[in-house]
Amino acid sequence: MLQKLGLIIFIAAFGLFIGTLGMNNYTLTDEILKENFKEEALFDAKIELASMVDQSYSNSYTFTNELSEGIKQLNKVYNAQQAWDKKIYEDTILSIVKASSNGYLTDNKGIMFLLTFGLAIFGALLFILPEAKIPAGIKNNGIYYNPAMTRKWLGICIGTFLISFYIILYFKPQYIANWTMLVDPVSKLINGGEASRWFMYGFLYTISILVMGIRYIIKYRHSKYQIIRTLSIMFFQTCIAFILPEIMSNLNMPSADLKNMWPLDYSFFFNYRLDKLLASGAFGIFLLVWGIALFVVGVPVMVYFFGKRWYCSWVCGCGGLAETLGDPFRQLSDKSLKAWKLERYLIHTVLAFAIIMTIGVLYTYFTGSYNLLGFIPTESLKSSYGFLIGSIFSGVVGTGFYPLMGNRVWCRFGCPLAAYLGILQRFKSKFRITTNGGQCISCGNCSTHCEMGIDVRAYAQKGQDIVRSSCVGCGVCSAVCPRGVLNLENAETGSRIMIAPDVLLGNLMEK
Amino acid sequence: MQHVVIIGNGISGITAARHIRKQSDCKITVISGETDHFFSRTALMYVYMGHMKFEHTKPYEDWFWEKNRIELKRAWVKTVDFEEKKLYFRLPNDNKEAKIGGSISYDKLILALGSTPNKFGWKGQNLKGVQGLYSYQDLESLQEITPSIKKAVIVGGGLIGVELAEMLHSRGIEVTFLVRENSFWNTVIPPEESALISRHIKENHINIKFSSELDEIIGDENGQVKAIKTKNGDKIECQFVGLTVGVSPNISLLKVPQGNMIGREKPAFLLGVGGIKLNLGILVNEYLETNIPDVYAIGDCVEHENPQKSRKKLEQIWYTGRIMGETIAQTIAGKRTKYQPGIFFNSAKFFDIEYQTYGQVPAELPEDTKTFYWEHSTGRISVRINYTTESQAVTGMNTFGIRMRHKVWDEWILSGKSIEYVLENLSKANFDPEFFKQHEAEILKKYNTETGSSLTLKSKKGIFSKIF
């Protein structure tokens, strides 16, 4: 009953959230143009957008469309003139839209924030919390009868929403200007300024991890490993990834997500970031050294002792979202041998791409030449990586495909850092998943609920330790095993059982 | 090339096929009428509960069989002609007609026929809505019947009974559980453990009726079950009856002589002299050989003529099926090998409580054996260790709610480690995930109090003890 009410409240709040996109009136003024255009472009803008100025629009879509169209024309001219510095980017359009808006939403951001985000969180919790009343233990009841979790209509709807969200967020953020407005009050509170699209995204991301993290903890509350791991994810996302960078930029320091690292943070060595760090004195140098030490020293040492899980399922933001928001979809990952093959090709290709791209960027940074080895254009290497991997793969596909291909699409097929961690885990780590003698009954719970698509059972039923580069150590295979067969363990590297015994423990026949 | 035919694609038959293929190049055919491919029978409950799909219960991808040259034939075997070394198949939709749908010849035959749920001749046991839970077909019928029902009765307090109760409960069906004994499964586990599980079943809102036996099942005018009557005279309304009073070897195929239907005067086989020797199951010697040359039997359908000390004649569990499969493969590949299961082990899960056992822990304590039992204050976690009075050597253990390491217990029992050694080193056997609360100190304390000893823990587990 309470749960149904929660669901209704959540859906209503979500509906209103979508509805806010159509709210407000819009009037573009000279003042706004002056604020948002560089002086050299202002004159052109005034001419190009003359027909819009001081007109009142009641439809956000028409207004944004017309504005975008006008700016597209301007950019065309600048492209032809090769006047790169005059070009106008999405974020500028976004702030023009924001500045031009007036009406209920603009005047009542606080109320609207509570009615959308506030109510959605409230509804979600009302739906989630009563689950704590049923006895603790694995309760995957009905997953395969649920249209959201089995690629049925609801799953497809959720996938479509997520995919569209990422496309708009990355490429046409001006259309979701109103969503950034909703979180302006939060942004003001934390950093004193208005919310950018990335603040809005970061907030939404953090809220998702927190709310769905609570769900996860309740679902797996019989396992202390799961509780502690999820609290870790929630902490790193909220404090280290979301709040700390805001505080840093508040203090006029270069802001950084201290747990993010190259090559996942692919722009770490981009010239503008290096310049900024190098220009920020001792703290900037510290960030630079920290960022390099993380992947040069931190990763090999930590993976040696704990496996890649220390990062992928305890710290990482992408992993954090996958483990929490993505948990209902974990069973959708493909377990076939074919998928495993594809995974290895793809993820190592991305790693190679990231390395070459970064070498190119650094080459350009230090030599000023835009052609690596005389023929590789570093700028297009950089921009194509950003577009193909940074935006399309990690965002649109990585999260958008949760309800279609499972919650670790990016981590499994695309993440270059996961590839790097994985190589170390496979060849130089104490970590393994141990199988318990002859106790496996081949039921397949472990494989079904492995988000990385590892056929865990294939190992368990022949008594071979699971040593796989992709394993993020989420521990769910161990949790869902009904016979106590699987355990995540660290021990001497040489003690990992890599070759299955002829027969399992419990058979004393003569061989 | 030698042709090995295996009837039955369960864990025994498939293990045999896989291990034969590892050691030999012979032609292998596996016959099953139940499904096209091997699946994990124990996982059918998870399919019903929606934890997984049927395809997830298949331990090997479908291409595996062709790649390993294991031929699969989907058919029910109607009869076997042991003299001609030939199998005859049932026609599809066959209703005991005297016709056959093709045949296949073998050089060596492995019978891995499995078992079938017991029915003890109750009135109404064949009504619609009355069934056991064993086969894929049982799952199908359960899926078909149960969406429209509100109340179910389960007869028989064993492992499958609890599973069926959990399954129906997951769909919001009110379950009444008739148990003949006065506490759950107390013919197999000692009273304390039996009480622990009984409490847990009740905690899950299963209405469990002890000392209750089924008298008859009552049907309505459509032949559909509408109630049951117990021997105490209680009448319980229900639309479904689950019969989970154990299983018996599935040997009906071998029981009816059907010689005339294959055009031979003499029956294809006879009970007793000249035929395959049957009792409760197919009788085999320690080499898993039946009385007929080149015919072997493994798994649930087997009855051991001379079981090893402390093992039963019928041992219908997953693990023994697998071990028999591993063993028979050696014999088929040319190395005649005795069936020698090691230290007994088994496991189960009762709703949320996991159970593991190693060695021998009978319900009633044998005379020359002592027992130590510890139970956590929550009443959901327990450990029992049995040891001999004379040498203090551990002989078996039960654990509820703590996972233990098979290998460690196997070695301890095999080498006859003393109870004191085992308790001092109990952490070595702990297989719970990291950060789980460990109870070894508390367990040891109880033993010290009870016996006046002053043992101390010799080893620790935990994430940091392993790393450095």
Tab-separated table of N, CA and C in Angstrom, chain A residues 154-268:
chain	number	residue	atom	x	y	z
A	154	LEU	N	8.576	-1.648	-20.517
A	154	LEU	CA	9.003	-0.652	-19.544
A	154	LEU	C	10.519	-0.453	-19.579
A	155	GLY	N	11.230	-1.548	-19.749
A	155	GLY	CA	12.682	-1.459	-19.873
A	155	GLY	C	13.062	-0.633	-21.095
A	156	ILE	N	12.360	-0.870	-22.181
A	156	ILE	CA	12.643	-0.123	-23.410
A	156	ILE	C	12.342	1.360	-23.212
A	157	CYS	N	11.240	1.656	-22.502
A	157	CYS	CA	10.902	3.061	-22.205
A	157	CYS	C	12.009	3.717	-21.384
A	158	ILE	N	12.453	3.024	-20.327
A	158	ILE	CA	13.492	3.596	-19.467
A	158	ILE	C	14.776	3.803	-20.273
A	159	GLY	N	15.112	2.798	-21.093
A	159	GLY	CA	16.295	2.910	-21.938
A	159	GLY	C	16.192	4.099	-22.877
A	160	THR	N	15.043	4.248	-23.499
A	160	THR	CA	14.845	5.356	-24.436
A	160	THR	C	15.002	6.698	-23.726
A	161	PHE	N	14.425	6.772	-22.531
A	161	PHE	CA	14.559	8.021	-21.768
A	161	PHE	C	16.025	8.310	-21.464
A	162	LEU	N	16.740	7.301	-20.983
A	162	LEU	CA	18.144	7.513	-20.600
A	162	LEU	C	18.994	7.896	-21.801
A	163	ILE	N	18.764	7.204	-22.920
A	163	ILE	CA	19.541	7.505	-24.123
A	163	ILE	C	19.271	8.936	-24.579
A	164	SER	N	17.987	9.315	-24.622
A	164	SER	CA	17.646	10.673	-25.044
A	164	SER	C	18.255	11.688	-24.084
A	165	PHE	N	18.166	11.386	-22.799
A	165	PHE	CA	18.705	12.302	-21.800
A	165	PHE	C	20.179	12.586	-22.065
A	166	TYR	N	20.939	11.518	-22.325
A	166	TYR	CA	22.375	11.717	-22.532
A	166	TYR	C	22.660	12.463	-23.831
A	167	ILE	N	21.899	12.167	-24.875
A	167	ILE	CA	22.136	12.866	-26.145
A	167	ILE	C	21.874	14.359	-25.965
A	168	ILE	N	20.761	14.675	-25.313
A	168	ILE	CA	20.443	16.090	-25.106
A	168	ILE	C	21.471	16.739	-24.185
A	169	LEU	N	21.802	16.055	-23.125
A	169	LEU	CA	22.754	16.610	-22.159
A	169	LEU	C	24.088	16.949	-22.818
A	170	TYR	N	24.579	16.024	-23.642
A	170	TYR	CA	25.889	16.238	-24.243
A	170	TYR	C	25.853	17.206	-25.417
A	171	PHE	N	24.817	17.065	-26.245
A	171	PHE	CA	24.878	17.772	-27.528
A	171	PHE	C	23.894	18.925	-27.670
A	172	LYS	N	22.764	18.903	-26.959
A	172	LYS	CA	21.776	19.986	-27.098
A	172	LYS	C	21.274	20.432	-25.720
A	173	PRO	N	22.190	20.814	-24.849
A	173	PRO	CA	21.774	21.082	-23.459
A	173	PRO	C	20.821	22.265	-23.341
A	174	GLN	N	20.774	23.124	-24.387
A	174	GLN	CA	19.893	24.292	-24.283
A	174	GLN	C	18.428	23.894	-24.117
A	175	TYR	N	18.107	22.642	-24.545
A	175	TYR	CA	16.706	22.211	-24.442
A	175	TYR	C	16.335	21.781	-23.017
A	176	ILE	N	17.345	21.590	-22.181
A	176	ILE	CA	17.013	21.233	-20.798
A	176	ILE	C	17.464	22.331	-19.829
A	177	ALA	N	17.410	23.549	-20.343
A	177	ALA	CA	17.785	24.690	-19.506
A	177	ALA	C	16.935	24.724	-18.237
A	178	ASN	N	15.662	24.377	-18.378
A	178	ASN	CA	14.774	24.453	-17.210
A	178	ASN	C	15.167	23.476	-16.117
A	179	TRP	N	15.764	22.359	-16.531
A	179	TRP	CA	16.198	21.407	-15.496
A	179	TRP	C	17.362	21.982	-14.683
A	180	THR	N	18.232	22.724	-15.381
A	180	THR	CA	19.331	23.339	-14.621
A	180	THR	C	18.755	24.384	-13.663
A	181	MET	N	17.665	25.008	-14.087
A	181	MET	CA	17.036	26.013	-13.231
A	181	MET	C	16.506	25.391	-11.936
A	182	LEU	N	15.994	24.176	-12.062
A	182	LEU	CA	15.437	23.500	-10.884
A	182	LEU	C	16.474	23.346	-9.778
A	183	VAL	N	17.715	23.114	-10.181
A	183	VAL	CA	18.731	22.872	-9.156
A	183	VAL	C	19.543	24.135	-8.828
A	184	ASP	N	19.125	25.280	-9.383
A	184	ASP	CA	19.798	26.530	-9.035
A	184	ASP	C	19.861	26.758	-7.522
A	185	PRO	N	18.768	26.512	-6.799
A	185	PRO	CA	18.844	26.740	-5.346
A	185	PRO	C	19.941	25.901	-4.688
A	186	VAL	N	20.104	24.657	-5.144
A	186	VAL	CA	21.139	23.795	-4.571
A	186	VAL	C	22.514	24.337	-4.925
A	187	SER	N	22.645	24.733	-6.183
A	187	SER	CA	23.918	25.259	-6.657
A	187	SER	C	24.298	26.512	-5.870
A	188	LYS	N	23.320	27.389	-5.671
A	188	LYS	CA	23.582	28.623	-4.898
A	188	LYS	C	24.089	28.271	-3.517
A	189	LEU	N	23.466	27.265	-2.940
A	189	LEU	CA	23.811	26.855	-1.576
A	189	LEU	C	25.247	26.346	-1.505
A	190	ILE	N	25.635	25.578	-2.521
A	190	ILE	CA	26.948	24.931	-2.457
A	190	ILE	C	28.054	25.818	-2.981
A	191	ASN	N	27.795	26.456	-4.135
A	191	ASN	CA	28.912	27.243	-4.691
A	191	ASN	C	28.545	28.692	-4.988
A	192	GLY	N	27.352	29.104	-4.618
A	192	GLY	CA	26.985	30.512	-4.752
A	192	GLY	C	26.541	30.932	-6.145
A	193	GLY	N	26.737	30.060	-7.144
A	193	GLY	CA	26.375	30.453	-8.500
A	193	GLY	C	25.183	29.682	-9.038
A	194	GLU	N	24.810	29.992	-10.285
A	194	GLU	CA	23.719	29.245	-10.897
A	194	GLU	C	24.233	27.890	-11.375
A	195	ALA	N	23.304	26.976	-11.577
A	195	ALA	CA	23.701	25.623	-11.948
A	195	ALA	C	24.031	25.538	-13.430
A	196	SER	N	25.151	24.909	-13.739
A	196	SER	CA	25.451	24.581	-15.129
A	196	SER	C	24.789	23.251	-15.434
A	197	ARG	N	24.892	22.831	-16.699
A	197	ARG	CA	24.310	21.521	-17.007
A	197	ARG	C	25.062	20.425	-16.256
A	198	TRP	N	26.365	20.620	-16.047
A	198	TRP	CA	27.151	19.584	-15.381
A	198	TRP	C	26.838	19.538	-13.896
A	199	PHE	N	26.470	20.701	-13.331
A	199	PHE	CA	26.055	20.673	-11.930
A	199	PHE	C	24.746	19.889	-11.813
A	200	MET	N	23.829	20.192	-12.747
A	200	MET	CA	22.542	19.500	-12.732
A	200	MET	C	22.755	17.988	-12.873
A	201	TYR	N	23.642	17.621	-13.816
A	201	TYR	CA	23.907	16.207	-14.050
A	201	TYR	C	24.553	15.579	-12.818
A	202	GLY	N	25.507	16.279	-12.248
A	202	GLY	CA	26.191	15.773	-11.057
A	202	GLY	C	25.225	15.583	-9.898
A	203	PHE	N	24.312	16.523	-9.759
A	203	PHE	CA	23.333	16.430	-8.677
A	203	PHE	C	22.413	15.228	-8.891
A	204	LEU	N	21.901	15.123	-10.096
A	204	LEU	CA	21.010	14.007	-10.434
A	204	LEU	C	21.726	12.665	-10.219
A	205	TYR	N	22.974	12.636	-10.641
A	205	TYR	CA	23.805	11.443	-10.547
A	205	TYR	C	23.986	11.037	-9.079
A	206	THR	N	24.306	12.047	-8.270
A	206	THR	CA	24.548	11.778	-6.853
A	206	THR	C	23.272	11.321	-6.154
A	207	ILE	N	22.186	11.999	-6.458
A	207	ILE	CA	20.892	11.626	-5.866
A	207	ILE	C	20.529	10.193	-6.253
A	208	SER	N	20.777	9.846	-7.525
A	208	SER	CA	20.471	8.486	-7.981
A	208	SER	C	21.266	7.469	-7.188
A	209	ILE	N	22.551	7.754	-6.998
A	209	ILE	CA	23.406	6.812	-6.266
A	209	ILE	C	22.965	6.711	-4.808
A	210	LEU	N	22.575	7.839	-4.230
A	210	LEU	CA	22.182	7.806	-2.822
A	210	LEU	C	20.862	7.051	-2.625
A	211	VAL	N	19.861	7.419	-3.423
A	211	VAL	CA	18.547	6.787	-3.239
A	211	VAL	C	18.611	5.301	-3.597
A	212	MET	N	19.215	5.016	-4.745
A	212	MET	CA	19.282	3.619	-5.151
A	212	MET	C	20.317	2.855	-4.316
A	213	GLY	N	21.238	3.587	-3.719
A	213	GLY	CA	22.187	2.973	-2.787
A	213	GLY	C	21.456	2.477	-1.546
A	214	ILE	N	20.495	3.269	-1.088
A	214	ILE	CA	19.682	2.843	0.059
A	214	ILE	C	18.905	1.585	-0.313
A	215	ARG	N	18.370	1.587	-1.530
A	215	ARG	CA	17.657	0.394	-1.985
A	215	ARG	C	18.571	-0.830	-1.966
A	216	TYR	N	19.783	-0.630	-2.479
A	216	TYR	CA	20.730	-1.741	-2.576
A	216	TYR	C	21.084	-2.268	-1.188
A	217	ILE	N	21.315	-1.338	-0.273
A	217	ILE	CA	21.695	-1.754	1.086
A	217	ILE	C	20.569	-2.558	1.726
A	218	ILE	N	19.348	-2.111	1.515
A	218	ILE	CA	18.214	-2.861	2.079
A	218	ILE	C	18.121	-4.238	1.431
A	219	LYS	N	18.293	-4.268	0.119
A	219	LYS	CA	18.168	-5.535	-0.593
A	219	LYS	C	19.222	-6.550	-0.147
A	220	TYR	N	20.447	-6.085	0.075
A	220	TYR	CA	21.531	-7.014	0.419
A	220	TYR	C	21.964	-6.841	1.876
A	221	ARG	N	21.022	-6.485	2.751
A	221	ARG	CA	21.443	-6.126	4.111
A	221	ARG	C	21.896	-7.321	4.933
A	222	HIS	N	21.698	-8.525	4.440
A	222	HIS	CA	22.226	-9.678	5.165
A	222	HIS	C	23.736	-9.796	4.991
A	223	SER	N	24.286	-9.007	4.059
A	223	SER	CA	25.717	-9.112	3.783
A	223	SER	C	26.434	-7.837	4.174
A	224	LYS	N	27.302	-7.947	5.155
A	224	LYS	CA	28.039	-6.778	5.609
A	224	LYS	C	28.969	-6.262	4.510
A	225	TYR	N	29.475	-7.180	3.700
A	225	TYR	CA	30.340	-6.761	2.593
A	225	TYR	C	29.586	-5.792	1.682
A	226	GLN	N	28.356	-6.133	1.379
A	226	GLN	CA	27.566	-5.301	0.478
A	226	GLN	C	27.225	-3.956	1.109
A	227	ILE	N	26.934	-3.967	2.401
A	227	ILE	CA	26.581	-2.716	3.072
A	227	ILE	C	27.773	-1.762	3.062
A	228	ILE	N	28.928	-2.271	3.474
A	228	ILE	CA	30.102	-1.408	3.568
A	228	ILE	C	30.530	-0.909	2.185
A	229	ARG	N	30.480	-1.821	1.230
A	229	ARG	CA	30.869	-1.441	-0.135
A	229	ARG	C	29.963	-0.333	-0.676
A	230	THR	N	28.688	-0.453	-0.431
A	230	THR	CA	27.756	0.535	-0.965
A	230	THR	C	27.909	1.874	-0.243
A	231	LEU	N	28.138	1.829	1.068
A	231	LEU	CA	28.390	3.082	1.789
A	231	LEU	C	29.626	3.768	1.218
A	232	SER	N	30.626	2.977	0.858
A	232	SER	CA	31.833	3.537	0.261
A	232	SER	C	31.518	4.255	-1.054
A	233	ILE	N	30.753	3.590	-1.892
A	233	ILE	CA	30.352	4.197	-3.169
A	233	ILE	C	29.610	5.506	-2.932
A	234	MET	N	28.682	5.474	-1.987
A	234	MET	CA	27.861	6.658	-1.726
A	234	MET	C	28.723	7.798	-1.202
A	235	PHE	N	29.687	7.455	-0.350
A	235	PHE	CA	30.595	8.473	0.187
A	235	PHE	C	31.432	9.099	-0.922
A	236	PHE	N	32.076	8.263	-1.722
A	236	PHE	CA	32.964	8.803	-2.749
A	236	PHE	C	32.219	9.660	-3.758
A	237	GLN	N	31.008	9.255	-4.119
A	237	GLN	CA	30.257	10.053	-5.070
A	237	GLN	C	29.841	11.389	-4.447
A	238	THR	N	29.276	11.331	-3.265
A	238	THR	CA	28.729	12.538	-2.667
A	238	THR	C	29.825	13.511	-2.261
A	239	CYS	N	30.792	13.013	-1.521
A	239	CYS	CA	31.792	13.919	-0.960
A	239	CYS	C	32.933	14.205	-1.929
A	240	ILE	N	33.509	13.177	-2.492
A	240	ILE	CA	34.715	13.382	-3.294
A	240	ILE	C	34.386	13.831	-4.712
A	241	ALA	N	33.371	13.247	-5.297
A	241	ALA	CA	33.091	13.585	-6.701
A	241	ALA	C	32.189	14.810	-6.828
A	242	PHE	N	31.236	14.975	-5.925
A	242	PHE	CA	30.257	16.038	-6.107
A	242	PHE	C	30.565	17.293	-5.291
A	243	ILE	N	30.698	17.160	-3.984
A	243	ILE	CA	30.797	18.354	-3.140
A	243	ILE	C	32.205	18.964	-3.134
A	244	LEU	N	33.221	18.103	-2.958
A	244	LEU	CA	34.586	18.631	-2.843
A	244	LEU	C	35.014	19.510	-4.028
A	245	PRO	N	34.776	19.082	-5.271
A	245	PRO	CA	35.171	19.940	-6.393
A	245	PRO	C	34.463	21.296	-6.363
A	246	GLU	N	33.224	21.313	-5.901
A	246	GLU	CA	32.490	22.581	-5.817
A	246	GLU	C	33.152	23.489	-4.783
A	247	ILE	N	33.541	22.902	-3.658
A	247	ILE	CA	34.197	23.688	-2.617
A	247	ILE	C	35.531	24.217	-3.122
A	248	MET	N	36.250	23.327	-3.842
A	248	MET	CA	37.544	23.756	-4.379
A	248	MET	C	37.392	24.939	-5.313
A	249	SER	N	36.397	24.881	-6.178
A	249	SER	CA	36.259	25.995	-7.119
A	249	SER	C	35.748	27.233	-6.387
A	250	ASN	N	35.013	27.030	-5.303
A	250	ASN	CA	34.597	28.142	-4.464
A	250	ASN	C	35.786	28.876	-3.886
A	251	LEU	N	36.807	28.084	-3.551
A	251	LEU	CA	38.005	28.657	-2.953
A	251	LEU	C	39.008	29.094	-4.021
A	252	ASN	N	38.500	29.174	-5.268
A	252	ASN	CA	39.351	29.580	-6.395
A	252	ASN	C	40.523	28.650	-6.629
A	253	MET	N	40.350	27.402	-6.243
A	253	MET	CA	41.381	26.420	-6.558
A	253	MET	C	40.939	25.709	-7.835
A	254	PRO	N	41.879	25.083	-8.535
A	254	PRO	CA	41.420	24.253	-9.662
A	254	PRO	C	40.614	23.093	-9.091
A	255	SER	N	39.423	22.919	-9.566
A	255	SER	CA	38.607	21.869	-8.961
A	255	SER	C	38.933	20.524	-9.604
A	256	ALA	N	38.844	19.477	-8.819
A	256	ALA	CA	39.161	18.153	-9.355
A	256	ALA	C	38.431	17.086	-8.563
A	257	ASP	N	38.025	16.063	-9.276
A	257	ASP	CA	37.473	14.881	-8.637
A	257	ASP	C	38.673	14.002	-8.290
A	258	LEU	N	39.042	14.015	-7.022
A	258	LEU	CA	40.318	13.423	-6.612
A	258	LEU	C	40.414	11.920	-6.829
A	259	LYS	N	39.279	11.255	-7.032
A	259	LYS	CA	39.328	9.803	-7.187
A	259	LYS	C	39.272	9.401	-8.657
A	260	ASN	N	38.976	10.369	-9.506
A	260	ASN	CA	38.920	10.061	-10.935
A	260	ASN	C	40.348	10.064	-11.471
A	261	MET	N	40.620	9.190	-12.390
A	261	MET	CA	41.993	9.169	-12.877
A	261	MET	C	42.082	8.803	-14.358
A	262	TRP	N	43.189	9.177	-14.945
A	262	TRP	CA	43.477	8.793	-16.312
A	262	TRP	C	43.632	7.266	-16.344
A	263	PRO	N	43.182	6.543	-17.340
A	263	PRO	CA	42.617	7.046	-18.601
A	263	PRO	C	41.078	7.177	-18.609
A	264	LEU	N	40.424	6.877	-17.470
A	264	LEU	CA	38.979	7.132	-17.453
A	264	LEU	C	38.752	8.623	-17.593
A	265	ASP	N	39.522	9.392	-16.833
A	265	ASP	CA	39.504	10.847	-16.950
A	265	ASP	C	40.416	11.196	-18.121
A	266	TYR	N	39.869	11.045	-19.328
A	266	TYR	CA	40.729	11.086	-20.520
A	266	TYR	C	41.303	12.458	-20.814
A	267	SER	N	40.679	13.496	-20.248
A	267	SER	CA	41.164	14.842	-20.561
A	267	SER	C	42.196	15.332	-19.550
A	268	PHE	N	42.661	14.426	-18.690
A	268	PHE	CA	43.607	14.824	-17.647
A	268	PHE	C	44.841	15.523	-18.228
